[in-house]
Every structure is written in C-alpha cells, then in structure tokens.
Amino acid sequence: MLEPQLASVASESGADAYQNAILPKVSRTFALTIPQLPPPLRRAVTNAYLLCRAADTIEDEPAFSAEEKRRYEDAFIDAVTGRIDAQRFSAELAPLFSQRTLEAERDLVSQLPLVLQVTQSLGPAQRMAIVNCLKVMSHGMHDFQRNVGLHGLDTLRDMDCYCYCVAGVVGEMLTELLIDFDPTLASQREPLMRMAISFGQGLQMTNILKDQWEDYSRGVCWLPQDVFTRYGVRLEGLQAGQQDANYAGALTELIGVAHAHLRNALEYTLMIPAKHAGFRRFCLWSIGLAVLTLRKLQKNLDFSAGAQVKVSRRAVAYTIALTRLTGKYNTGLRWLFAAAAHKLPLTPLSAEWSSSPHTHLIWPKSAISYFAETA
C-alpha cells in the first residue's frame, strides 16, 4: 500500500525525503521540471507545489459539500500558518476523502505536518510567497467551483480570472521565490509579474482545452460561453465526438489565445539571465509541452478524450534535448519556439493584458473584486 510505504520513507529519511518521494506520485510533469532548479529553489518550489496540490485536493473532493470545502480550506490555511495544530487537522481530514481521490493525494493530506516541517524551515520571504499564493488559490477556487456547471464560464474575461486564481498566482509565487533567490532581479519585478501571470494563463488554458471532456463527464465546464455563443454553440449541448465546424472554430480561437500567452511565457523565460540555466529549463520544458499539446489539439479538433491529444514520450524527450542545447541562447530559443508553434492559430490578447486601469493590480487580478477591495 502507498501510505505505509511513503510514511516509512518519511520516518527514515525526514521531511525532505518525503517531499521527493511523493512528488512524482502526484505530478509527473513537475517531477520532471522541478529537479532542474538549483537546490535552494528546488526545495521551496517542491514544498509550494505540494501545498498547492493539497489545497486542490480538498477543493476537488466530490464527497465534500461547498460549505465543507470552504471550512476545510480555511482550516488548511490556518494549519499552514500555525494558527491550528496541523497534526490534528490532517488526522481529522484525511479519513474523510473518498476513494475517488487519488491514493497519493490522500497520503499527502495525511502527511501534511511532515510537509509543513519543510515550510517552517524556509526563509521568511519564501514562506510569505507560499502563504499568499495558497490564500488566493483557496479563496478563488471555492468561488468558481461553487457556481461552475455544464454552462461554462460566462466570458473569456471570467476564464482569465479563474486561470489567475489557479495558475497565474502560482506564476507570481514562483517569481517571488526566484527574486528571493537572486535579488538582482528585483528591478524587473513588475514586467516579470505581468508575464508570469500570462505564463500561468497559457498553461492552464492548455490544460482546460485538453481535459474538457473529462471535466464535462463530471458536470464541469471551464470554457467561456461568449466565445462559443459567437460561433452558435451551446456549451450545455456539447457531446464528445459529435462536435461540428462551429465548435472547431471556437476551439481554434481559444487555442490561439493560449498560444499568445505561451509567447509571453517565452518572453518571461528570456528575461531570466542565462546563468540561471536550471530555472530556464524549468520554464522551457513546461512551455514546450504546452505548445506540443496545442499542436495535437489543433490537428484533432474532433477529439473526445484527453488521451487522444497527449504528448508522446518521444516528443517530450526531443523537447528536453533541444532545450538543453539552446537554453542559454535567446535567438535559438526564439527560433525553436517559432518552429514548434508553426501553423498554430494566434489570437491577439485583449488590451488588459498589456495595461491595467488599476496601476497597483495587474490584469486579471484587477477584475476580481476581492483583490480590488483589499487593495
């Protein structure tokens, strides 16, 4: 069984060993990219990802009501910040998860005190960045999950806000951790943050498009109504494998939006000095996998399951090899991205992505009333 095995690893080798053991069991992608980071960043980013995954596990548990999810999420933040006893919290919460939640995710929640040992050993700036991210994710995920259904999100702007709460804020957190690691980048904080949010948007949109039919099967749709309505498509009436040319037109437009955000993701990566080769690889591999996924989507607009547009192991290996060769050279990376994204549609981003009516808040955070009011 997984739980005893991982618990044994944890007791023998400590909290860091548990982090390293559980990471590949909850995310193959991050288990591939995070080890590229230099050790001080790798430890903090692994810890941050696992805590974000724990928060996501609470929100996704089908056995919990909306009220229970809000209560457990609030308690989770209190456990992370030390306001309540983490051992008692995890001991009470872990047995409540259903079998529909992955065994590794249930183990992660049950071993939360061990993960928090690492959190408590991090520097103050690292802990603050992680806690701020968790607060945004927990608040935002709950608000969107409470109202989601097969009707989708109302507008593309709402999709922007959702993607910020679950992915853009992670880009902000990673940037704060990077600046803490290399304070010379502090002068570039504003443009890095803007690009980081767009980076997260591109990755999350790619996942939404790839996983739309799996989401649909459990009564959830994160696609924007307004885009599909312009093409004469009702999201509630979609059926996997029975899409038409109108659906294909709407999906192509959204692929183009995700492509535009991934271009910003590349610009973000190129702003990182080449001496931080590991951080660049961490970014580039995520970008490469997303671009390849968009290509598969564009070639299979009538797909009916995420497995049909999954990137092959060979393509992953090819991407890793090429980015290792070109990772230090901006010109080479631009050429590589252009070649990978060749023939992908490109939809111009709305003006908010380059400017914001609230100078103290970057889009789409500026459109979320919670942040506008607190700011």
Short mmCIF file of C-alpha atoms in Angstrom, two decimals:
data_model
loop_
_atom_site.label_atom_id
_atom_site.label_comp_id
_atom_site.label_asym_id
_atom_site.label_seq_id
_atom_site.Cartn_x
_atom_site.Cartn_y
_atom_site.Cartn_z
CA MET A 1 0.00 0.00 0.00
CA LEU A 2 1.16 3.53 -0.76
CA GLU A 3 0.51 5.19 2.60
CA PRO A 4 2.66 2.88 4.78
CA GLN A 5 5.42 2.87 2.20
CA LEU A 6 5.64 6.66 1.99
CA ALA A 7 5.24 7.04 5.73
CA SER A 8 8.17 4.67 6.18
CA VAL A 9 10.31 6.69 3.77
CA ALA A 10 9.37 9.81 5.70
CA SER A 11 10.22 8.42 9.13
CA GLU A 12 13.57 7.08 7.96
CA SER A 13 14.82 9.99 5.92
CA GLY A 14 12.91 13.04 7.09
CA ALA A 15 10.59 15.61 5.63
CA ASP A 16 12.70 16.35 2.57
CA ALA A 17 12.79 12.68 1.62
CA TYR A 18 9.01 12.52 1.87
CA GLN A 19 8.66 15.53 -0.44
CA ASN A 20 10.90 13.89 -3.01
CA ALA A 21 9.05 10.58 -2.69
CA ILE A 22 5.52 11.94 -3.03
CA LEU A 23 6.15 14.50 -5.81
CA PRO A 24 6.28 12.04 -8.76
CA LYS A 25 3.19 10.28 -7.41
CA VAL A 26 1.06 13.45 -7.58
CA SER A 27 2.57 15.09 -10.69
CA ARG A 28 4.70 13.56 -13.41
CA THR A 29 5.19 16.94 -15.09
CA PHE A 30 6.50 18.76 -12.02
CA ALA A 31 8.55 15.72 -11.03
CA LEU A 32 10.29 16.28 -14.37
CA THR A 33 10.72 20.07 -14.22
CA ILE A 34 11.31 20.90 -10.54
CA PRO A 35 14.57 18.89 -10.26
CA GLN A 36 16.06 21.27 -12.86
CA LEU A 37 16.06 24.05 -10.26
CA PRO A 38 19.08 24.82 -8.06
CA PRO A 39 18.79 23.10 -4.64
CA PRO A 40 17.57 26.10 -2.56
CA LEU A 41 14.83 26.87 -5.10
CA ARG A 42 14.07 23.21 -5.72
CA ARG A 43 13.27 22.61 -2.06
CA ALA A 44 11.00 25.65 -1.75
CA VAL A 45 9.20 25.05 -5.08
CA THR A 46 8.62 21.37 -4.26
CA ASN A 47 7.12 22.39 -0.92
CA ALA A 48 4.98 25.08 -2.53
CA TYR A 49 3.68 22.71 -5.20
CA LEU A 50 2.75 20.03 -2.65
CA LEU A 51 0.84 22.54 -0.52
CA CYS A 52 -0.99 23.84 -3.61
CA ARG A 53 -1.81 20.25 -4.54
CA ALA A 54 -3.19 19.61 -1.06
CA ALA A 55 -5.45 22.68 -1.36
CA ASP A 56 -6.58 21.48 -4.79
CA THR A 57 -7.30 18.01 -3.37
CA ILE A 58 -9.67 19.49 -0.81
CA GLU A 59 -11.48 21.53 -3.46
CA ASP A 60 -11.83 18.57 -5.85
CA GLU A 61 -13.15 16.04 -3.32
CA PRO A 62 -16.62 15.08 -4.60
CA ALA A 63 -17.83 13.92 -1.17
CA PHE A 64 -17.47 17.41 0.34
CA SER A 65 -20.26 19.98 0.13
CA ALA A 66 -19.43 23.57 -0.82
CA GLU A 67 -19.71 24.60 2.82
CA GLU A 68 -17.40 21.79 3.94
CA LYS A 69 -14.83 22.70 1.30
CA ARG A 70 -14.77 26.31 2.47
CA ARG A 71 -14.41 25.21 6.10
CA TYR A 72 -11.61 22.75 5.35
CA GLU A 73 -9.79 25.22 3.10
CA ASP A 74 -9.86 27.88 5.80
CA ALA A 75 -8.60 25.34 8.32
CA PHE A 76 -5.88 24.27 5.86
CA ILE A 77 -4.57 27.84 5.65
CA ASP A 78 -4.68 28.06 9.46
CA ALA A 79 -2.65 24.84 9.67
CA VAL A 80 -0.07 26.18 7.20
CA THR A 81 0.27 29.46 9.12
CA GLY A 82 0.40 27.74 12.51
CA ARG A 83 -2.90 29.05 13.85
CA ILE A 84 -4.17 25.50 14.46
CA ASP A 85 -2.43 22.18 15.09
CA ALA A 86 -1.56 20.63 11.72
CA GLN A 87 -1.33 17.10 13.13
CA ARG A 88 -4.87 17.21 14.49
CA PHE A 89 -6.21 18.83 11.31
CA SER A 90 -4.72 16.24 8.96
CA ALA A 91 -5.72 13.34 11.24
CA GLU A 92 -9.33 14.52 11.19
CA LEU A 93 -9.48 15.41 7.48
CA ALA A 94 -7.56 12.60 5.74
CA PRO A 95 -10.06 9.77 6.55
CA LEU A 96 -12.92 11.83 5.09
CA PHE A 97 -11.68 11.62 1.50
CA SER A 98 -13.46 9.19 -0.80
CA GLN A 99 -11.81 6.55 -2.98
CA ARG A 100 -12.35 8.88 -5.96
CA THR A 101 -9.46 10.96 -4.66
CA LEU A 102 -6.08 9.53 -5.67
CA GLU A 103 -4.33 7.49 -3.02
CA ALA A 104 -1.21 9.66 -3.30
CA GLU A 105 -3.27 12.80 -2.70
CA ARG A 106 -4.88 11.26 0.38
CA ASP A 107 -1.42 10.35 1.64
CA LEU A 108 -0.26 13.92 1.04
CA VAL A 109 -3.05 15.30 3.23
CA SER A 110 -2.37 12.74 5.95
CA GLN A 111 1.33 13.68 5.95
CA LEU A 112 0.70 17.45 5.93
CA PRO A 113 2.61 18.01 9.23
CA LEU A 114 5.70 16.49 7.60
CA VAL A 115 5.40 18.79 4.58
CA LEU A 116 4.96 21.76 6.92
CA GLN A 117 8.25 20.91 8.64
CA VAL A 118 9.90 21.95 5.38
CA THR A 119 7.68 25.05 5.09
CA GLN A 120 8.65 26.20 8.57
CA SER A 121 12.34 25.82 7.75
CA LEU A 122 12.14 28.12 4.71
CA GLY A 123 13.09 31.79 4.78
CA PRO A 124 10.50 34.46 5.70
CA ALA A 125 10.14 35.72 2.11
CA GLN A 126 9.68 32.17 0.82
CA ARG A 127 7.02 31.37 3.41
CA MET A 128 5.18 34.63 2.71
CA ALA A 129 5.12 33.96 -1.04
CA ILE A 130 3.73 30.45 -0.49
CA VAL A 131 1.08 31.52 2.03
CA ASN A 132 -0.10 34.40 -0.17
CA CYS A 133 -0.45 32.00 -3.10
CA LEU A 134 -2.41 29.47 -1.04
CA LYS A 135 -4.80 32.14 0.22
CA VAL A 136 -5.58 33.32 -3.32
CA MET A 137 -5.98 29.76 -4.62
CA SER A 138 -8.26 28.64 -1.81
CA HIS A 139 -10.48 31.72 -1.99
CA GLY A 140 -10.62 31.78 -5.79
CA MET A 141 -11.12 28.05 -6.35
CA HIS A 142 -14.03 27.95 -3.94
CA ASP A 143 -15.79 30.91 -5.52
CA PHE A 144 -15.54 29.45 -9.02
CA GLN A 145 -16.27 25.85 -8.05
CA ARG A 146 -19.42 26.95 -6.25
CA ASN A 147 -21.01 28.21 -9.48
CA VAL A 148 -19.47 26.02 -12.18
CA GLY A 149 -21.59 23.69 -14.33
CA LEU A 150 -22.00 22.50 -17.90
CA HIS A 151 -22.94 26.06 -18.91
CA GLY A 152 -19.26 27.02 -18.57
CA LEU A 153 -17.90 30.41 -17.53
CA ASP A 154 -19.76 33.47 -18.76
CA THR A 155 -16.94 35.19 -20.65
CA LEU A 156 -13.32 34.88 -21.66
CA ARG A 157 -12.61 37.56 -19.05
CA ASP A 158 -14.07 35.21 -16.42
CA MET A 159 -11.77 32.50 -17.74
CA ASP A 160 -8.87 34.91 -17.25
CA CYS A 161 -9.90 35.40 -13.62
CA TYR A 162 -10.28 31.67 -12.99
CA CYS A 163 -6.91 30.89 -14.55
CA TYR A 164 -5.31 33.60 -12.41
CA CYS A 165 -6.69 32.05 -9.20
CA VAL A 166 -5.41 28.56 -10.00
CA ALA A 167 -2.30 29.21 -12.13
CA GLY A 168 -1.40 32.89 -12.59
CA VAL A 169 -0.94 33.28 -8.85
CA VAL A 170 1.47 30.34 -8.97
CA GLY A 171 3.50 32.27 -11.55
CA GLU A 172 3.59 35.22 -9.16
CA MET A 173 4.74 32.98 -6.31
CA LEU A 174 7.49 31.36 -8.39
CA THR A 175 8.70 34.81 -9.42
CA GLU A 176 8.84 35.94 -5.80
CA LEU A 177 10.84 32.82 -4.94
CA LEU A 178 13.18 33.50 -7.86
CA ILE A 179 13.72 37.13 -6.81
CA ASP A 180 14.41 35.98 -3.25
CA PHE A 181 16.99 33.59 -4.70
CA ASP A 182 18.52 36.32 -6.91
CA PRO A 183 17.74 39.81 -5.52
CA THR A 184 19.32 41.47 -8.58
CA LEU A 185 16.08 40.62 -10.43
CA ALA A 186 14.02 42.83 -8.10
CA SER A 187 14.31 45.74 -10.55
CA GLN A 188 12.40 43.62 -13.09
CA ARG A 189 9.61 42.61 -10.70
CA GLU A 190 6.71 44.40 -12.47
CA PRO A 191 7.32 43.08 -16.02
CA LEU A 192 8.21 39.65 -14.65
CA MET A 193 4.98 39.51 -12.66
CA ARG A 194 2.87 40.56 -15.64
CA MET A 195 4.48 37.92 -17.85
CA ALA A 196 4.31 35.30 -15.06
CA ILE A 197 0.54 35.67 -14.83
CA SER A 198 0.23 35.29 -18.60
CA PHE A 199 2.56 32.28 -18.40
CA GLY A 200 0.21 30.61 -15.92
CA GLN A 201 -2.77 31.51 -18.10
CA GLY A 202 -1.24 29.79 -21.12
CA LEU A 203 -0.51 26.58 -19.23
CA GLN A 204 -3.90 26.48 -17.52
CA MET A 205 -5.82 27.20 -20.74
CA THR A 206 -3.94 24.37 -22.44
CA ASN A 207 -4.95 22.00 -19.64
CA ILE A 208 -8.58 23.16 -19.76
CA LEU A 209 -8.79 22.57 -23.50
CA LYS A 210 -7.07 19.17 -23.25
CA ASP A 211 -9.18 17.99 -20.29
CA GLN A 212 -12.53 19.48 -21.32
CA TRP A 213 -14.26 16.14 -21.96
CA GLU A 214 -13.08 14.61 -18.69
CA ASP A 215 -14.34 17.74 -16.90
CA TYR A 216 -17.59 17.57 -18.84
CA SER A 217 -18.19 13.97 -17.76
CA ARG A 218 -18.25 15.08 -14.12
CA GLY A 219 -20.56 18.04 -14.75
CA VAL A 220 -17.91 20.75 -15.01
CA CYS A 221 -17.01 23.08 -17.90
CA TRP A 222 -14.37 25.83 -17.74
CA LEU A 223 -14.88 27.04 -21.33
CA PRO A 224 -16.12 30.62 -21.93
CA GLN A 225 -19.74 30.90 -23.09
CA ASP A 226 -19.29 34.15 -25.00
CA VAL A 227 -16.69 32.69 -27.40
CA PHE A 228 -18.80 29.63 -28.21
CA THR A 229 -22.01 31.67 -28.47
CA ARG A 230 -20.43 33.76 -31.25
CA TYR A 231 -19.98 30.51 -33.18
CA GLY A 232 -23.54 29.37 -32.47
CA VAL A 233 -22.54 26.66 -29.97
CA ARG A 234 -24.32 25.92 -26.68
CA LEU A 235 -21.88 24.51 -24.15
CA GLU A 236 -24.64 22.60 -22.37
CA GLY A 237 -25.38 20.66 -25.56
CA LEU A 238 -21.83 19.51 -26.34
CA GLN A 239 -21.17 15.81 -26.78
CA ALA A 240 -17.70 14.31 -27.06
CA GLY A 241 -17.00 13.04 -30.56
CA GLN A 242 -20.00 14.87 -32.05
CA GLN A 243 -18.53 18.34 -32.50
CA ASP A 244 -19.14 20.35 -35.66
CA ALA A 245 -17.37 23.08 -37.62
CA ASN A 246 -18.76 25.78 -35.30
CA TYR A 247 -17.25 24.09 -32.27
CA ALA A 248 -13.98 23.71 -34.18
CA GLY A 249 -13.96 27.44 -34.91
CA ALA A 250 -14.43 28.36 -31.25
CA LEU A 251 -11.81 25.87 -30.09
CA THR A 252 -9.35 27.18 -32.69
CA GLU A 253 -9.83 30.71 -31.36
CA LEU A 254 -9.07 29.57 -27.81
CA ILE A 255 -6.03 27.62 -28.98
CA GLY A 256 -4.88 30.91 -30.50
CA VAL A 257 -5.36 32.70 -27.16
CA ALA A 258 -3.36 30.04 -25.32
CA HIS A 259 -0.64 30.32 -27.99
CA ALA A 260 -0.45 34.09 -27.43
CA HIS A 261 0.01 33.55 -23.68
CA LEU A 262 2.73 30.98 -24.28
CA ARG A 263 4.56 33.58 -26.35
CA ASN A 264 4.54 35.74 -23.22
CA ALA A 265 5.77 32.72 -21.29
CA LEU A 266 8.78 32.56 -23.61
CA GLU A 267 9.45 36.28 -23.09
CA TYR A 268 9.31 35.72 -19.33
CA THR A 269 11.89 32.95 -19.65
CA LEU A 270 14.18 35.07 -21.79
CA MET A 271 14.14 37.78 -19.11
CA ILE A 272 15.81 35.32 -16.73
CA PRO A 273 19.62 35.56 -17.05
CA ALA A 274 21.19 32.63 -18.88
CA LYS A 275 23.30 31.85 -15.79
CA HIS A 276 20.09 30.50 -14.22
CA ALA A 277 20.04 27.62 -16.68
CA GLY A 278 18.07 25.35 -14.36
CA PHE A 279 15.25 27.84 -13.90
CA ARG A 280 15.17 28.40 -17.65
CA ARG A 281 14.83 24.66 -18.24
CA PHE A 282 12.08 24.53 -15.61
CA CYS A 283 10.15 27.09 -17.68
CA LEU A 284 11.08 25.87 -21.14
CA TRP A 285 10.01 22.28 -20.61
CA SER A 286 6.59 23.42 -19.41
CA ILE A 287 6.25 25.76 -22.41
CA GLY A 288 7.40 23.09 -24.83
CA LEU A 289 4.92 20.51 -23.55
CA ALA A 290 2.09 23.05 -23.72
CA VAL A 291 2.92 24.06 -27.30
CA LEU A 292 3.07 20.42 -28.39
CA THR A 293 -0.29 19.81 -26.71
CA LEU A 294 -1.83 22.76 -28.59
CA ARG A 295 -0.49 21.31 -31.83
CA LYS A 296 -2.15 17.98 -31.06
CA LEU A 297 -5.40 19.78 -30.26
CA GLN A 298 -5.32 21.77 -33.48
CA LYS A 299 -4.77 18.61 -35.50
CA ASN A 300 -7.57 16.76 -33.67
CA LEU A 301 -10.35 19.30 -33.18
CA ASP A 302 -12.88 16.46 -33.03
CA PHE A 303 -11.10 14.67 -30.18
CA SER A 304 -13.22 13.09 -27.45
CA ALA A 305 -10.70 12.35 -24.68
CA GLY A 306 -7.53 13.91 -23.32
CA ALA A 307 -5.56 10.74 -24.07
CA GLN A 308 -6.02 11.42 -27.79
CA VAL A 309 -4.05 14.67 -27.56
CA LYS A 310 -1.45 13.54 -25.03
CA VAL A 311 2.13 14.36 -25.98
CA SER A 312 4.21 11.25 -26.62
CA ARG A 313 7.25 10.30 -24.54
CA ARG A 314 9.38 10.62 -27.66
CA ALA A 315 8.21 14.20 -28.19
CA VAL A 316 8.93 15.01 -24.55
CA ALA A 317 12.45 13.60 -24.84
CA TYR A 318 13.01 15.55 -28.07
CA THR A 319 11.87 18.78 -26.41
CA ILE A 320 14.18 18.22 -23.43
CA ALA A 321 17.16 17.53 -25.69
CA LEU A 322 16.62 20.60 -27.87
CA THR A 323 16.11 22.99 -24.95
CA ARG A 324 19.25 21.67 -23.27
CA LEU A 325 21.19 22.59 -26.40
CA THR A 326 19.65 26.05 -26.88
CA GLY A 327 18.72 27.02 -23.30
CA LYS A 328 21.37 29.72 -22.93
CA TYR A 329 20.79 31.36 -26.32
CA ASN A 330 17.80 33.66 -26.72
CA THR A 331 17.95 33.67 -30.51
CA GLY A 332 18.00 29.90 -30.62
CA LEU A 333 15.09 29.65 -28.19
CA ARG A 334 13.01 32.09 -30.24
CA TRP A 335 13.69 30.03 -33.36
CA LEU A 336 12.84 26.81 -31.56
CA PHE A 337 9.55 28.22 -30.25
CA ALA A 338 8.61 29.55 -33.68
CA ALA A 339 9.29 26.17 -35.25
CA ALA A 340 7.27 24.32 -32.61
CA ALA A 341 4.34 26.75 -32.86
CA HIS A 342 4.37 26.83 -36.67
CA LYS A 343 0.81 26.71 -38.07
CA LEU A 344 -0.79 27.24 -34.66
CA PRO A 345 -3.54 29.89 -34.73
CA LEU A 346 -2.69 33.14 -32.93
CA THR A 347 -5.48 35.18 -31.34
CA PRO A 348 -4.49 38.70 -30.17
CA LEU A 349 -4.88 39.20 -26.43
CA SER A 350 -7.23 41.84 -25.07
CA ALA A 351 -5.79 45.23 -24.12
CA GLU A 352 -5.98 44.44 -20.40
CA TRP A 353 -3.03 42.09 -20.74
CA SER A 354 -0.72 44.96 -21.62
CA SER A 355 -2.19 47.63 -19.34
CA SER A 356 -4.46 47.80 -16.31
CA PRO A 357 -6.89 50.50 -15.11
CA HIS A 358 -5.55 49.82 -11.60
CA THR A 359 -1.83 50.57 -11.58
CA HIS A 360 -1.41 48.62 -8.33
CA LEU A 361 -3.11 45.50 -9.69
CA ILE A 362 -2.12 43.53 -12.78
CA TRP A 363 -4.83 42.03 -15.01
CA PRO A 364 -6.73 39.85 -14.33
CA LYS A 365 -6.30 40.39 -10.58
CA SER A 366 -7.72 43.89 -11.12
CA ALA A 367 -11.03 42.36 -12.29
CA ILE A 368 -11.52 40.29 -9.13
CA SER A 369 -13.50 42.30 -6.60
CA TYR A 370 -11.84 40.60 -3.63
CA PHE A 371 -8.42 41.96 -4.60
CA ALA A 372 -9.66 45.35 -5.79
CA GLU A 373 -11.41 45.92 -2.45
CA THR A 374 -8.48 44.79 -0.30
CA ALA A 375 -6.04 46.87 -2.37
#
